[in-house]
PDB file of C-alpha atoms in Angstrom:
ATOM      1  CA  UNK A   1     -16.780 -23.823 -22.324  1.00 48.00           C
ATOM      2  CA  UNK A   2     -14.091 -21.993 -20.260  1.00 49.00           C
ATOM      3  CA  UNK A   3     -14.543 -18.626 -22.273  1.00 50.00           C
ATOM      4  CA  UNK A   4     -18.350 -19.594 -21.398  1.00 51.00           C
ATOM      5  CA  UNK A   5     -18.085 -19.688 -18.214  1.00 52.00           C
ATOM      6  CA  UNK A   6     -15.921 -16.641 -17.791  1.00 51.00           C
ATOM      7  CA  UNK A   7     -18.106 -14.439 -19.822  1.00 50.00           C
ATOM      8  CA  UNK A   8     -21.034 -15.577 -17.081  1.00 58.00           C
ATOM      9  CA  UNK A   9     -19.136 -15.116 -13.957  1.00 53.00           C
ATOM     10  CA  UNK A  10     -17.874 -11.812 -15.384  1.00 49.00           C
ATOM     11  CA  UNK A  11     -22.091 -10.799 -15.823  1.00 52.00           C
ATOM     12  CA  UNK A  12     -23.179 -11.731 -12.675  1.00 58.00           C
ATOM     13  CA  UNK A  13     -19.947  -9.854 -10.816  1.00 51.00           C
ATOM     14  CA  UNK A  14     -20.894  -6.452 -13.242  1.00 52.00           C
ATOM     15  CA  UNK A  15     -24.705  -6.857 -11.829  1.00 57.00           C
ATOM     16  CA  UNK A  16     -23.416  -7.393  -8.169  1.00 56.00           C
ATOM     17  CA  UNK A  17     -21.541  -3.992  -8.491  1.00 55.00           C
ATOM     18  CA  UNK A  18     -24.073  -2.182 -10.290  1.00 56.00           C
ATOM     19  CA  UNK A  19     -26.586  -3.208  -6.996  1.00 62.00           C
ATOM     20  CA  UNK A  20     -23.469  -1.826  -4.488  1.00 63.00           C
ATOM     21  CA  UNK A  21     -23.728   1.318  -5.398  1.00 65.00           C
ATOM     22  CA  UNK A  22     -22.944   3.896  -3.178  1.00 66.00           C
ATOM     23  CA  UNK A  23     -23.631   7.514  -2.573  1.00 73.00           C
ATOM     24  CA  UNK A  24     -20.494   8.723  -1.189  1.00 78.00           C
ATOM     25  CA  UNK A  25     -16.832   7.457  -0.560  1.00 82.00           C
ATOM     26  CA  UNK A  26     -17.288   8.290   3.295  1.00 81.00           C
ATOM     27  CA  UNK A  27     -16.833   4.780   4.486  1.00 86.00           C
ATOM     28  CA  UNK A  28     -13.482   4.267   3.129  1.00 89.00           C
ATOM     29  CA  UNK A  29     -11.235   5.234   6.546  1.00 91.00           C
ATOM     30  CA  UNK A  30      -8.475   3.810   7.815  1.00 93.00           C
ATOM     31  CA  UNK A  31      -9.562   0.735  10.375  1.00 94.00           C
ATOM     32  CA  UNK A  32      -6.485   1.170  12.417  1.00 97.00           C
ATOM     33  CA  UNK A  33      -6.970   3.230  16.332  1.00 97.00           C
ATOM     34  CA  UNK A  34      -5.423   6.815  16.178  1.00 97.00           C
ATOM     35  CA  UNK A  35      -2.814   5.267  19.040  1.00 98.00           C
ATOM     36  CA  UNK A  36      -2.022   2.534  16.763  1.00 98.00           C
ATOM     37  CA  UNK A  37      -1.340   4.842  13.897  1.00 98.00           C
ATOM     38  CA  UNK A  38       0.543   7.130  16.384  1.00 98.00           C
ATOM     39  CA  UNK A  39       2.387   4.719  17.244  1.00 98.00           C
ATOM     40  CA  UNK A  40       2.996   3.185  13.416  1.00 98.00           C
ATOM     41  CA  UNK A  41       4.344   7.024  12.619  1.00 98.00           C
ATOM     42  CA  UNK A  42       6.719   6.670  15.317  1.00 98.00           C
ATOM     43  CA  UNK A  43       8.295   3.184  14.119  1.00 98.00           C
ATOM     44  CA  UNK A  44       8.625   5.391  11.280  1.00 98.00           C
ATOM     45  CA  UNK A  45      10.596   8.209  12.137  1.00 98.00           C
ATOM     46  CA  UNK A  46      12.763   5.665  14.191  1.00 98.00           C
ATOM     47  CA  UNK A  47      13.840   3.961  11.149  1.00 97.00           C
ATOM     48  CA  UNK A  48      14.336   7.091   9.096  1.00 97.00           C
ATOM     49  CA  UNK A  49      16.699   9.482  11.596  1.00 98.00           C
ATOM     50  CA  UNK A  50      17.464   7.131  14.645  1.00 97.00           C
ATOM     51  CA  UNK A  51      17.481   8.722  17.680  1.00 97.00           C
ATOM     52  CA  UNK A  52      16.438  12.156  16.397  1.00 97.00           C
ATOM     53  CA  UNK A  53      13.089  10.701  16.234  1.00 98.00           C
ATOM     54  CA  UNK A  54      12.823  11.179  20.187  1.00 97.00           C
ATOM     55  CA  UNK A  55      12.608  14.935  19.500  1.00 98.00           C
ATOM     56  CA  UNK A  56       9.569  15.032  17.598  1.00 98.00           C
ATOM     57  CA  UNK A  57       6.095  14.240  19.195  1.00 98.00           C
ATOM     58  CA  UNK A  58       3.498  12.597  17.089  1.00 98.00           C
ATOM     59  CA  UNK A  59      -0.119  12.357  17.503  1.00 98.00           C
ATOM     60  CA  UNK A  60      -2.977  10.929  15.601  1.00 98.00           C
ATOM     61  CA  UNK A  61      -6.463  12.602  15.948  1.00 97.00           C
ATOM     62  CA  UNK A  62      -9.025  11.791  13.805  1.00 94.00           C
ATOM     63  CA  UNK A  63     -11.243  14.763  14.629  1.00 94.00           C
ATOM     64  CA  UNK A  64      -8.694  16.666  13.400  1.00 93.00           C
ATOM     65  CA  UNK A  65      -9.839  16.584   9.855  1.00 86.00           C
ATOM     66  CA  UNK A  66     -13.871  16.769  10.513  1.00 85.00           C
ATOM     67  CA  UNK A  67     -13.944  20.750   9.758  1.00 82.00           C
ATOM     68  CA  UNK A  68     -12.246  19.813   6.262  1.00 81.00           C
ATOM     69  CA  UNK A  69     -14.629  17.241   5.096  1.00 84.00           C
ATOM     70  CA  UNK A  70     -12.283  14.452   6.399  1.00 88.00           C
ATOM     71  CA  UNK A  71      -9.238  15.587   4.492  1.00 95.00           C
ATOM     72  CA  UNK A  72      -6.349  14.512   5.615  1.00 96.00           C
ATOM     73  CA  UNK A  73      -4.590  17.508   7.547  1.00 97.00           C
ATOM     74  CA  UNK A  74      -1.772  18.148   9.721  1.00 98.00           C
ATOM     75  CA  UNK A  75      -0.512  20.355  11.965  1.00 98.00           C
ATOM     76  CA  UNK A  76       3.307  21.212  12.972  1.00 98.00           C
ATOM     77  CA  UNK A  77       4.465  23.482  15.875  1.00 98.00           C
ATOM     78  CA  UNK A  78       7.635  23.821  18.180  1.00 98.00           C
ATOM     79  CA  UNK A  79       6.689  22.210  21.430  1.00 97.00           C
ATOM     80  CA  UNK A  80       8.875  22.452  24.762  1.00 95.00           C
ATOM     81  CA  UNK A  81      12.728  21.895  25.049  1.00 95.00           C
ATOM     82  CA  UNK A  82      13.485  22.539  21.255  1.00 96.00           C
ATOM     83  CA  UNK A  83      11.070  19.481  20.533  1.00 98.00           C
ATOM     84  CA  UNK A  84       8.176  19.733  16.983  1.00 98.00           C
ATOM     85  CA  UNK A  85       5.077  18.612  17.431  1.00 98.00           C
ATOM     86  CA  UNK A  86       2.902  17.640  14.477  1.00 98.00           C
ATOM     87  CA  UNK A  87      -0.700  16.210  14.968  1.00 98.00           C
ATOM     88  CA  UNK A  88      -2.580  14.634  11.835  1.00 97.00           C
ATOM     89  CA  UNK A  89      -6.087  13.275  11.686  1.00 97.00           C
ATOM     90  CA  UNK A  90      -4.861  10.169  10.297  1.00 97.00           C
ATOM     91  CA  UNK A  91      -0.890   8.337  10.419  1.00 98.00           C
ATOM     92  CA  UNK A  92      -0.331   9.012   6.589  1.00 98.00           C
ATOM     93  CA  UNK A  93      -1.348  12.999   7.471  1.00 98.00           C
ATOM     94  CA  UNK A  94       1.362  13.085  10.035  1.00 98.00           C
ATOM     95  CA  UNK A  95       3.916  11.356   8.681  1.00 98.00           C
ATOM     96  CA  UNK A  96       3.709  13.868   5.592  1.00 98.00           C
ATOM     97  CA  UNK A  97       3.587  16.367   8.318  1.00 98.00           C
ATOM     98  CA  UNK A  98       6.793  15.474   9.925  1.00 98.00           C
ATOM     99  CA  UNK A  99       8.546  15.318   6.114  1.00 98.00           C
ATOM    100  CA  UNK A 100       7.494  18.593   5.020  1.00 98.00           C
ATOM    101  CA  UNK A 101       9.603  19.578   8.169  1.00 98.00           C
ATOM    102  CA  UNK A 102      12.294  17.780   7.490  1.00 98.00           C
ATOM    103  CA  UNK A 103      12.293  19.292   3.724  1.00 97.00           C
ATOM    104  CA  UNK A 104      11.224  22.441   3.935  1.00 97.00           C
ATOM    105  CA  UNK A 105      12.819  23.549   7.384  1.00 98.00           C
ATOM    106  CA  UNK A 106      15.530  21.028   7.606  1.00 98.00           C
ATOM    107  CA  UNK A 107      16.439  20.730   3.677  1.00 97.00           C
ATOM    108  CA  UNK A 108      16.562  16.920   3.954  1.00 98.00           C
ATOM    109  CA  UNK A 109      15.516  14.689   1.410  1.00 97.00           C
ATOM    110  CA  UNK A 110      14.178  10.772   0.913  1.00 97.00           C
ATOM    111  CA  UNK A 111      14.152   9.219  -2.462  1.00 94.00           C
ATOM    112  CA  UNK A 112      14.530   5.522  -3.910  1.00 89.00           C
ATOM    113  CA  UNK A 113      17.665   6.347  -5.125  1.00 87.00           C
ATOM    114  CA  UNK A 114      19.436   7.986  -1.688  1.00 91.00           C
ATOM    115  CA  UNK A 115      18.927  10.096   1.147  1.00 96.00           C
ATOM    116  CA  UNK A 116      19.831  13.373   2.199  1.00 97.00           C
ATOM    117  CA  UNK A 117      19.213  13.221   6.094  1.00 97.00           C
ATOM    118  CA  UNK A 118      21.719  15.426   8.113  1.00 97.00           C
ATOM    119  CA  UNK A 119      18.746  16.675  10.712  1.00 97.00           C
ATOM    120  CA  UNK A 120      19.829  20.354  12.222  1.00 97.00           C
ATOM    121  CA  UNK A 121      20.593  20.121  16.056  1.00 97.00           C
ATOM    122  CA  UNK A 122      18.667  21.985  17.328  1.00 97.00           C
ATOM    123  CA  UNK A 123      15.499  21.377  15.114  1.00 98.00           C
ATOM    124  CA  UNK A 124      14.416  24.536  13.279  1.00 97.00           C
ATOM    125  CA  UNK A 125      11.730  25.762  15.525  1.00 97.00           C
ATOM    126  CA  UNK A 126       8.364  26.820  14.216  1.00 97.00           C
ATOM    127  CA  UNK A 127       6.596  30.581  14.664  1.00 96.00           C
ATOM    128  CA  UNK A 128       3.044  29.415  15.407  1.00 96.00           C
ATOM    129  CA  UNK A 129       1.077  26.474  14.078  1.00 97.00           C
ATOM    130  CA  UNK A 130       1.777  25.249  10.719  1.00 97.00           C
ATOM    131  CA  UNK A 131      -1.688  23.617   9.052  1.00 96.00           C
ATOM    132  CA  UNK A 132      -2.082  22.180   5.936  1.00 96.00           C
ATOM    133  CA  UNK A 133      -5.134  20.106   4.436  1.00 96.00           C
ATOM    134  CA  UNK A 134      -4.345  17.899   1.587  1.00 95.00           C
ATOM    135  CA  UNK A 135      -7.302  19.277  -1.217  1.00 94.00           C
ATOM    136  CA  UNK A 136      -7.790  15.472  -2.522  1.00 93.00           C
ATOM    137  CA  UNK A 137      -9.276  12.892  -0.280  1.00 93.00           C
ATOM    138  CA  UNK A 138      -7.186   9.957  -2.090  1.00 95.00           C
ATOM    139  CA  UNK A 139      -4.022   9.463  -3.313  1.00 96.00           C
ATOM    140  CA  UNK A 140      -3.916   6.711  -5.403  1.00 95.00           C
ATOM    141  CA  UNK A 141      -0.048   4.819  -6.024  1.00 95.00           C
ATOM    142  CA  UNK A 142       0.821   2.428  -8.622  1.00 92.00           C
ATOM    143  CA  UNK A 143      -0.378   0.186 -11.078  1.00 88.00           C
ATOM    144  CA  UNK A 144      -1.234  -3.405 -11.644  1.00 86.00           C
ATOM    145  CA  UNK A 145       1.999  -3.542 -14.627  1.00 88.00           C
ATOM    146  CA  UNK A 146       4.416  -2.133 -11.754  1.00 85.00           C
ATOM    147  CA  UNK A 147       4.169  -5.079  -9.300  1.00 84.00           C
ATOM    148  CA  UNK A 148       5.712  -7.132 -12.185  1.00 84.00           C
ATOM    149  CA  UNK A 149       9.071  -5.141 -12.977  1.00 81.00           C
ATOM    150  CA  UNK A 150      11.293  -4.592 -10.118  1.00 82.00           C
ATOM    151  CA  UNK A 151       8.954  -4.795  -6.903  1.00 90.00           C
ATOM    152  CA  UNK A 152       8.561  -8.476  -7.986  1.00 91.00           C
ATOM    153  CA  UNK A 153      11.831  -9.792  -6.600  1.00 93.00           C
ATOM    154  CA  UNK A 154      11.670  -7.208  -3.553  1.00 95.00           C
ATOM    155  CA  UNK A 155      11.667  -8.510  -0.248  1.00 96.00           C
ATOM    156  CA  UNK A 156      10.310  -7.246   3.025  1.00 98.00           C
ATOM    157  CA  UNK A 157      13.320  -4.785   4.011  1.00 96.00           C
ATOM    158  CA  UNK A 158      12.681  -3.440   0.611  1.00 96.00           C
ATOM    159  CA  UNK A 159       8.775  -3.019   1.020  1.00 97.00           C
ATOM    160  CA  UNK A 160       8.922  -1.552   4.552  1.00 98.00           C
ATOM    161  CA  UNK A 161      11.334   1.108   3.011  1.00 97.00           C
ATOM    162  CA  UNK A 162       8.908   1.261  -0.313  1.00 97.00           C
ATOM    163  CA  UNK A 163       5.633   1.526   2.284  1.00 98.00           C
ATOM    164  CA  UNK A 164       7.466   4.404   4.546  1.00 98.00           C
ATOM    165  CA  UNK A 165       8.066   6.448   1.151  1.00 97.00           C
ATOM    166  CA  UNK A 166       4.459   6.225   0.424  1.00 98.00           C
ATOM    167  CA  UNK A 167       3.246   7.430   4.089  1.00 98.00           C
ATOM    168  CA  UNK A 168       5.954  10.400   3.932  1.00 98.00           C
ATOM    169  CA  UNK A 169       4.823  11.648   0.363  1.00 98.00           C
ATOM    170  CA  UNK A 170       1.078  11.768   1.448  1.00 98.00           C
ATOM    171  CA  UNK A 171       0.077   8.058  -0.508  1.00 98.00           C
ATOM    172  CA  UNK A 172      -3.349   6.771   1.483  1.00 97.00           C
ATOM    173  CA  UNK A 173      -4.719   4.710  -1.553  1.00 97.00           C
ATOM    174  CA  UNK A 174      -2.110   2.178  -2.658  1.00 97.00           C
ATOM    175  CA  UNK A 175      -2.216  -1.104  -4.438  1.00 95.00           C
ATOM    176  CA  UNK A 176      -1.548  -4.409  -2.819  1.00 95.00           C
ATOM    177  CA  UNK A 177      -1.182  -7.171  -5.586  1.00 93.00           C
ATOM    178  CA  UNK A 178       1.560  -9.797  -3.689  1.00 95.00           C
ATOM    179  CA  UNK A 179       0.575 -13.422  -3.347  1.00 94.00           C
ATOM    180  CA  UNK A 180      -2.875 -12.997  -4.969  1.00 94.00           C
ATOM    181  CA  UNK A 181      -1.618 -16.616  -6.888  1.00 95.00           C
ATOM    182  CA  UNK A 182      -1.730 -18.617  -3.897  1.00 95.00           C
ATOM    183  CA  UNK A 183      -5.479 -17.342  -2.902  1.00 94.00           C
ATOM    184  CA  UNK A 184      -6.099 -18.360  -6.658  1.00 94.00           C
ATOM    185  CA  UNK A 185      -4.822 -21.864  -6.515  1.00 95.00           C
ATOM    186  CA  UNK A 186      -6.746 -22.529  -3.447  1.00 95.00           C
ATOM    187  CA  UNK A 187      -9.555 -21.548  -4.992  1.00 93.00           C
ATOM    188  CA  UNK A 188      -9.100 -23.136  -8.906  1.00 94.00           C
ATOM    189  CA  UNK A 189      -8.209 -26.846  -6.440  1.00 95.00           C
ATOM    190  CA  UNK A 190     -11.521 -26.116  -4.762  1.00 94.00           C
ATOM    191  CA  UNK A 191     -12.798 -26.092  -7.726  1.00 91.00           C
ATOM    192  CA  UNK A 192     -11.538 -29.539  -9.090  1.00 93.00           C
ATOM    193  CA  UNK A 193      -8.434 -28.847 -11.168  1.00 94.00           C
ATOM    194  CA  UNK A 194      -5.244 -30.405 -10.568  1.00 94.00           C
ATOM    195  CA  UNK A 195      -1.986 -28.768  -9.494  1.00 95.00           C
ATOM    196  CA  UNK A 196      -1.109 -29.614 -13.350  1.00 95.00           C
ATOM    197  CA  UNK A 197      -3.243 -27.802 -14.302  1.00 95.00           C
ATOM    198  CA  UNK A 198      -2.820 -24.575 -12.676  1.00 95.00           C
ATOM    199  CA  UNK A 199       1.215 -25.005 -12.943  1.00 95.00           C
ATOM    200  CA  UNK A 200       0.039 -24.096 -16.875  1.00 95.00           C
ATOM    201  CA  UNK A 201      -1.741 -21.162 -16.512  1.00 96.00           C
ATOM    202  CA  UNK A 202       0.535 -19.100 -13.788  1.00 96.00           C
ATOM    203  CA  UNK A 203       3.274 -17.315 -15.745  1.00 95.00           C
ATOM    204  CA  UNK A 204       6.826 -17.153 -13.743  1.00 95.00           C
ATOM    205  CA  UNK A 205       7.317 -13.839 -11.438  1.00 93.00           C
ATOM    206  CA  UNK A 206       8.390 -11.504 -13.929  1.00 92.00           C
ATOM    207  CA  UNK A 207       5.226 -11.640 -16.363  1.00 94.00           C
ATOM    208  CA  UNK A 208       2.878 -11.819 -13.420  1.00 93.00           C
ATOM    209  CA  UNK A 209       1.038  -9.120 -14.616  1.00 92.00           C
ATOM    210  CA  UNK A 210       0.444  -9.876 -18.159  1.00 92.00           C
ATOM    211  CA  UNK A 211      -0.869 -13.486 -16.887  1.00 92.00           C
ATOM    212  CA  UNK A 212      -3.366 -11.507 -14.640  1.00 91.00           C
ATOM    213  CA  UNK A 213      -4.420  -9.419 -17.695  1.00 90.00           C
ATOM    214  CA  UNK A 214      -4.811 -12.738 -19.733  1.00 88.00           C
ATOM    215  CA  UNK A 215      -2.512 -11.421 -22.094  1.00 90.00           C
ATOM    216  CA  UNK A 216      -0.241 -14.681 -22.039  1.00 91.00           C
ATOM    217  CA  UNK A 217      -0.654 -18.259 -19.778  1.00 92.00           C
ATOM    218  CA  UNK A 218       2.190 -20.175 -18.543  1.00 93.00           C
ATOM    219  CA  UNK A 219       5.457 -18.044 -19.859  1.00 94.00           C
ATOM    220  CA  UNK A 220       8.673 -18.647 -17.230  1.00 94.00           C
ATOM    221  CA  UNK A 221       6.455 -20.787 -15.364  1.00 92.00           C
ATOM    222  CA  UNK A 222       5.734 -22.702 -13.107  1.00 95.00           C
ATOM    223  CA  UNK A 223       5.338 -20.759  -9.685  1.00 96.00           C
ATOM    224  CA  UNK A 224       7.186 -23.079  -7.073  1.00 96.00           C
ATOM    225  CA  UNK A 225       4.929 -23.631  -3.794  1.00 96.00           C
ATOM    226  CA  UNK A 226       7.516 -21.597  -2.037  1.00 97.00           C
ATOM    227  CA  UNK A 227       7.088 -18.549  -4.172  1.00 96.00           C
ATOM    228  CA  UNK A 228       3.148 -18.797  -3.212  1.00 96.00           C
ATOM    229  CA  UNK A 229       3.999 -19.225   0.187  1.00 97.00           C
ATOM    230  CA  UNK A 230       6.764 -16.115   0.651  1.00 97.00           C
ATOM    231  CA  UNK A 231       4.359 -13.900  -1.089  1.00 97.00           C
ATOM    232  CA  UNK A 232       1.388 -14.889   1.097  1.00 96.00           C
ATOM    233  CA  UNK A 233       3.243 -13.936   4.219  1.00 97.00           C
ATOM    234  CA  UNK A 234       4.755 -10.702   2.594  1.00 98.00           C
ATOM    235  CA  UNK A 235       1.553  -9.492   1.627  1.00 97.00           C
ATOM    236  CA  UNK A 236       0.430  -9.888   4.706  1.00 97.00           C
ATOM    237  CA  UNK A 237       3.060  -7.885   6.088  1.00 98.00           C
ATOM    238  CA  UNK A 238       2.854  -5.546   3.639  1.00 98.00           C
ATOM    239  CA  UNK A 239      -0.886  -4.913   4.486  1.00 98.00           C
ATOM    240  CA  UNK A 240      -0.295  -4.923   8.498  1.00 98.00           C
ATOM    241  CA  UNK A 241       2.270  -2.424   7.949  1.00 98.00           C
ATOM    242  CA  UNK A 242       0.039  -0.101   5.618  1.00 98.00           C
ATOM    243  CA  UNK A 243      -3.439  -0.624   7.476  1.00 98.00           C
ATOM    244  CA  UNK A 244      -1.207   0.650  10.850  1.00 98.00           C
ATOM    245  CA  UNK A 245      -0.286   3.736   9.020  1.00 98.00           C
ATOM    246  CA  UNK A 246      -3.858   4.882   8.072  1.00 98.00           C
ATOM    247  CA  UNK A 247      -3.883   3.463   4.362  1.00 98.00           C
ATOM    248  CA  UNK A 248      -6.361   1.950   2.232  1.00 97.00           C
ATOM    249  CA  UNK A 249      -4.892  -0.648   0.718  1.00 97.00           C
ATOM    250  CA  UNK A 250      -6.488  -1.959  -3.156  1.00 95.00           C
ATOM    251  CA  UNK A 251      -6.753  -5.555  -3.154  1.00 94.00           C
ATOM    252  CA  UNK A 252      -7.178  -7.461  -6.376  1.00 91.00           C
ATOM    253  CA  UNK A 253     -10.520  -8.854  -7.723  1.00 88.00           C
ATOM    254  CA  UNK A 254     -11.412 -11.150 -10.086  1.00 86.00           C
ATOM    255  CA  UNK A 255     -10.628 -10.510 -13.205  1.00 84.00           C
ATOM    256  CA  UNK A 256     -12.656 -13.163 -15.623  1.00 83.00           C
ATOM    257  CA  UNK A 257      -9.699 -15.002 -16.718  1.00 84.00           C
ATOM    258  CA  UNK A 258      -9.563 -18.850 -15.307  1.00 89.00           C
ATOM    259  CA  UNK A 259      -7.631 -21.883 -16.386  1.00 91.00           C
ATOM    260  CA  UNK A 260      -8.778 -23.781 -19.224  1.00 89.00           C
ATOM    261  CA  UNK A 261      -9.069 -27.111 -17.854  1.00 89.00           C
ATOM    262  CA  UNK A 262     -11.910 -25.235 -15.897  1.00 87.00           C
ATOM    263  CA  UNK A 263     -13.810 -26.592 -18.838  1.00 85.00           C
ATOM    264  CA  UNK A 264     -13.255 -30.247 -18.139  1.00 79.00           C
TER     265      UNK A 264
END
């Protein structure tokens, strides 16, 4: 009955996205105001070289990136008093702006595994205006099996750092797969299972993703309410934080797998 009723959910979701079909990919844009992006790319840059971030000067202007088909873009150029400006049409455009500076002018480096930030005083200046336009409207970032190795026991200092990697290295189109569990046991208790019931089917953290692909039910479980609850309130975080920057963050769907009491 479960397998059933899977199969028919499944049908009618593939004939509600066959009807949703559309032409372009034009109305994917980041939701956030150019200010609040601005803003977001400063926060940034304050967290990454301190007080050198007061000598840059970031702004976010959408129109920007109209002449290029809405690719993301940025422009760099020395401003007054020894100061680099860089404009982008969206907060992910600038902040790759700003680290292509840093890199290329300043020979500073960020990576997960250290940093190389010794910022030149004064900041190299710039000979005109530096433009660049990104040729690929998306840059996709991650998949659903990485969520379940080590960004599984990461914690919001550890995300924020994770989220300002993605902005600097261009990333617009990443995944957001925390506390999808606790939307699923609201919904499987709306549904008339017990708490039981669903303490069965949810795998412990670190298999996560196999128990979303169905490939195993249960293993290291059960999720403790307080795991659903901490990963509710980091992914929502975790979204704030890349919505401000200019992403588009991929949020999990359905994926036809349910709990097999469901067939009680």
């Amino acid at each position: 009955m479960s397998r059933v009723l899977s199969i028919t959910i499944l049908i009618n979701l593939y004939i509600f996205a066959a009807e949703c079909k559309f032409e372009t990919l034009a109305h994917l844009k980041p939701q956030a105001t150019d200010d609040t992006q601005a803003r977001a790319v400063g926060d940034l840059l304050q967290r990454l070289i301190g007080a050198r971030a007061n000598e840059f000067i970031v702004v976010v202007n959408r129109s920007l990136g109209l002449a290029n088909g809405d690719l993301d873009t940025y422009e760099l150029r020395s401003a007054r008093n020894e100061m680099i400006s860089v404009t982008g049409n969206t907060g992910v455009a600038a902040a790759t702006g700003i680290y292509n500076y840093l890199k290329y002018f300043c020979n500073c480096h960020v990576s997960w595994s250290g940093d190389q930030l010794r910022v030149p005083s004064p900041l190299p200046s710039i000979t005109g205006v530096l433009k660049i336009t990104t040729p690929n409207r998306f840059r996709y970032y991650q998949n659903v099996c990485t969520q379940s190795y080590s960004m599984v026991w990461w914690d919001w200092e550890r995300w924020e750092r994770e989220i300002d990697w993605m902005a600097l290295n261009g990333i617009n189109l990443p995944l957001a797969f925390s506390g999808q569990e606790a939307i699923w046991q609201e919904v499987y208790l709306s549904l008339g299972l017990n708490q039981s019931d669903i303490d069965s089917f949810f795998t412990g953290p670190a298999f996560l993703a196999w128990g979303r692909m169905s490939n195993l039910h249960g293993w290291g479980g059960p999720l403790p309410q307080s795991w659903h609850l901490k990963q509710l309130y980091l992914q929502y975080k975790i979204l704030d934080r890349m919505r401000s920057l200019g992403m588009i963050p991929v949020l999990p769907a359905f994926a036809g797998q349910v709990p097999e009491a469901i067939s009680r």
